[in-house]
XYZ file of N, CA and C in Angstrom:
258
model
N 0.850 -1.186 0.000
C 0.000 0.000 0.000
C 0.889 1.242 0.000
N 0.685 1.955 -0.734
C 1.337 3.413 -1.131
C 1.559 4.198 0.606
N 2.489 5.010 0.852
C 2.723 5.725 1.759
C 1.813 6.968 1.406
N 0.476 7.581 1.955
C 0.088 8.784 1.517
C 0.694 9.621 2.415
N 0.634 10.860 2.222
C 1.453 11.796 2.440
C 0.172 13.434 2.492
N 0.303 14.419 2.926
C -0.101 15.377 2.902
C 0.325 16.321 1.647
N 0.048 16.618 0.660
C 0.238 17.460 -0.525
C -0.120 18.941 0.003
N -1.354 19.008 -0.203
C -1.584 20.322 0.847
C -2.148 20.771 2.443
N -1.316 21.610 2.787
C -1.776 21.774 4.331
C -3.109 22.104 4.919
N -3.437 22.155 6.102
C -4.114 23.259 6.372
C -3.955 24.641 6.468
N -5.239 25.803 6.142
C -4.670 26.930 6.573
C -5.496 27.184 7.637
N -4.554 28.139 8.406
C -5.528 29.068 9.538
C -6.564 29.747 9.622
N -7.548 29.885 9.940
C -8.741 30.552 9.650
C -9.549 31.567 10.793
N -10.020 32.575 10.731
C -10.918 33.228 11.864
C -11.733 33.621 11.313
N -13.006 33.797 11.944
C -14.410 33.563 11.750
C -14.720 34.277 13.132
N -16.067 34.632 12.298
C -16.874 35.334 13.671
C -17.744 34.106 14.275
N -18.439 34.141 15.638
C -19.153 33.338 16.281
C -20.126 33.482 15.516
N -20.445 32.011 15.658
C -22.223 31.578 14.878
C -22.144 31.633 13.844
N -20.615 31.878 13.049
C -20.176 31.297 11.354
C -20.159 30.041 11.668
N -19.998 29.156 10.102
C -19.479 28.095 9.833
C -18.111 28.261 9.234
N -16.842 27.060 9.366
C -15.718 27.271 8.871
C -14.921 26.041 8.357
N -14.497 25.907 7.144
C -14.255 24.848 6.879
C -12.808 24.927 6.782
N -12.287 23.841 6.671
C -10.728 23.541 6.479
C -10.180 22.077 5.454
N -9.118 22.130 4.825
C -9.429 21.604 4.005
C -7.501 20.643 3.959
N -7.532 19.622 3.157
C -6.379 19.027 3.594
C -6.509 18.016 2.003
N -5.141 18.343 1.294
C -5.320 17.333 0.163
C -4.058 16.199 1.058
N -4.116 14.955 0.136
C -3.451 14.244 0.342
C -2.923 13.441 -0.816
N -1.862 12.690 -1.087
C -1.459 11.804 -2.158
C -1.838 11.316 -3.193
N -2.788 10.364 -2.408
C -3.509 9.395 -3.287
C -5.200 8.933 -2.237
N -6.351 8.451 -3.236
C -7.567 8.240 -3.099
C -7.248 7.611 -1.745
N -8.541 7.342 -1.195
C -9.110 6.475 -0.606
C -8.177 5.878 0.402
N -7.574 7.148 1.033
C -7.101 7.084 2.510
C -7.420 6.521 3.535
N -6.699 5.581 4.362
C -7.319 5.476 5.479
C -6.437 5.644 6.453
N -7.274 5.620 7.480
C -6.420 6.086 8.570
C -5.982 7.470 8.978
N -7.067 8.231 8.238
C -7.210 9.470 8.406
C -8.387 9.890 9.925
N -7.717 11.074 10.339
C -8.341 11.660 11.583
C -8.160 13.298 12.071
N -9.575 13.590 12.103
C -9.616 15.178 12.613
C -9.598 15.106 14.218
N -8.953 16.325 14.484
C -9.214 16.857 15.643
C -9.505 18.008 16.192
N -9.998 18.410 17.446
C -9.960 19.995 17.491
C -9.392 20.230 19.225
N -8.428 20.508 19.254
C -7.815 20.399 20.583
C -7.594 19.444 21.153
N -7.005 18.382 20.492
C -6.692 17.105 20.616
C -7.776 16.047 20.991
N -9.122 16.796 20.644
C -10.145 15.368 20.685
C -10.640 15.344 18.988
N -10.622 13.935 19.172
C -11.116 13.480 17.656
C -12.531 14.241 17.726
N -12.744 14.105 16.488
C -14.120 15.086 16.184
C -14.366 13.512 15.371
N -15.623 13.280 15.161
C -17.196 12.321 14.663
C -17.807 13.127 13.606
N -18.213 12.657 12.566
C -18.691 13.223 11.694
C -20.656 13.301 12.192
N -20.932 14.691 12.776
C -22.384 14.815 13.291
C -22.837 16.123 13.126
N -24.007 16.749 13.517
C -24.579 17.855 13.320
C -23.344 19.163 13.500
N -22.832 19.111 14.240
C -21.889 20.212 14.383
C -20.632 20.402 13.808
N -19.767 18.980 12.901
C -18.741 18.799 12.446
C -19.467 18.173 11.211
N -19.052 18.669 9.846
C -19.342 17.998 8.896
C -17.885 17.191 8.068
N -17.364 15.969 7.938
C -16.311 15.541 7.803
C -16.629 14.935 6.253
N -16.027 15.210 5.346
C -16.452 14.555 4.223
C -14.916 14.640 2.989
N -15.221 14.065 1.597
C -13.596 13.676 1.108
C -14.136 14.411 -0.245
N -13.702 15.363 -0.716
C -14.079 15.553 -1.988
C -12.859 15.175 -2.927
N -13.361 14.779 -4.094
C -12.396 14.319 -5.491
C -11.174 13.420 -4.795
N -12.042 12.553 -4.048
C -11.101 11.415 -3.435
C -9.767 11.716 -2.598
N -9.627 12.986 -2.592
C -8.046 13.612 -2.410
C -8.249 14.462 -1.254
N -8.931 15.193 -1.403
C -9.460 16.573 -0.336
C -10.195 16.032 0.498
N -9.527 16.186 1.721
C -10.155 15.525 3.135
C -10.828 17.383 3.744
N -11.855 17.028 3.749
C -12.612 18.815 4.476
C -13.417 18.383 5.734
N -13.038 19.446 6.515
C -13.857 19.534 8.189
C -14.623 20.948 7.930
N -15.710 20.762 8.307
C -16.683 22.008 8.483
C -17.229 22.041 9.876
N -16.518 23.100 10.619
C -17.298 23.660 12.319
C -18.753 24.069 11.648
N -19.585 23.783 12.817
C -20.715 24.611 12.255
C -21.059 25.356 13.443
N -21.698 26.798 13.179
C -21.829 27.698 14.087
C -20.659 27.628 15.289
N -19.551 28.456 15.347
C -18.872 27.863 15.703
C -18.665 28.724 17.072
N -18.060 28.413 18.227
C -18.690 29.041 19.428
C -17.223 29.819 19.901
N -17.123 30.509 21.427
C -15.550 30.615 21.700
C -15.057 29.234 22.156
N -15.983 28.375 22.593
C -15.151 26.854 23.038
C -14.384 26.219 21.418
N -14.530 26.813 20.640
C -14.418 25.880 19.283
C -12.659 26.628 19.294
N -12.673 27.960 19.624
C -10.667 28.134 19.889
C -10.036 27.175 19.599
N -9.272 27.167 18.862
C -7.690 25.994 18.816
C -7.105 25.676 18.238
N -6.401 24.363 18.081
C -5.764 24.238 17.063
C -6.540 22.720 16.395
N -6.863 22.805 14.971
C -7.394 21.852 14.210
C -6.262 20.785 13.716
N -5.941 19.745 13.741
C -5.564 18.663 13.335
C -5.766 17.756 12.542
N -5.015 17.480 11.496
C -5.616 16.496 10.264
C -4.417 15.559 10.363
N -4.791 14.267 10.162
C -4.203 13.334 10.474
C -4.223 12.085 9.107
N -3.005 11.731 8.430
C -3.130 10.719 8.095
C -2.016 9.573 8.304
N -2.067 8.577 9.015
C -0.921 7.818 8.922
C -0.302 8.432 10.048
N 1.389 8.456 10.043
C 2.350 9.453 10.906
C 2.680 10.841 10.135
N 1.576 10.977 9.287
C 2.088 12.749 8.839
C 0.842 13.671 9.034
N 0.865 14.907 9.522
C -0.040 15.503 10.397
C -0.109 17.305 9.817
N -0.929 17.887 10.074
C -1.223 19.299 9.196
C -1.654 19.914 10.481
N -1.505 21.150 11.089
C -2.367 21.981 12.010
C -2.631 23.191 11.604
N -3.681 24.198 11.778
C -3.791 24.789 11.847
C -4.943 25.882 12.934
């Protein structure tokens, strides 16, 4: 199995409260696994408030929704042992 790798990073983002904000993370090659978000070092679940989804097989995207002052921090994208923050 191919080593995937991070191609593009995350960037940093600020937003006003009660925006939504997405972040976005390419990677190598399709159909990654072993990929994982975080937001202050807890994994985030793909549910009403985190939308986690893969576009064009490559682009791993996290969407905060309405996002509060607890949402502060640093975001984490994870695949394998190579890692993106912002």
């Amino acid at each position: 199995e191919p080593d995937v790798t991070i191609v593009s990073g995350l960037k940093d983002a600020v937003v006003a409260e009660g925006d939504d904000v997405t972040f976005r993370c390419q990677v190598s090659h399709e159909n990654a696994r072993d990929v994982e978000w975080k937001l202050q070092d807890v994994a985030l679940q793909n549910n009403e408030m985190n939308e986690i989804s893969v576009e064009r097989g490559k682009v791993h995207t996290l969407t905060l929704r309405k996002v509060t002052e607890q949402d502060i921090g640093t975001v984490t994208f994870r695949v394998g042992p190579h890692m993106s923050t912002a």
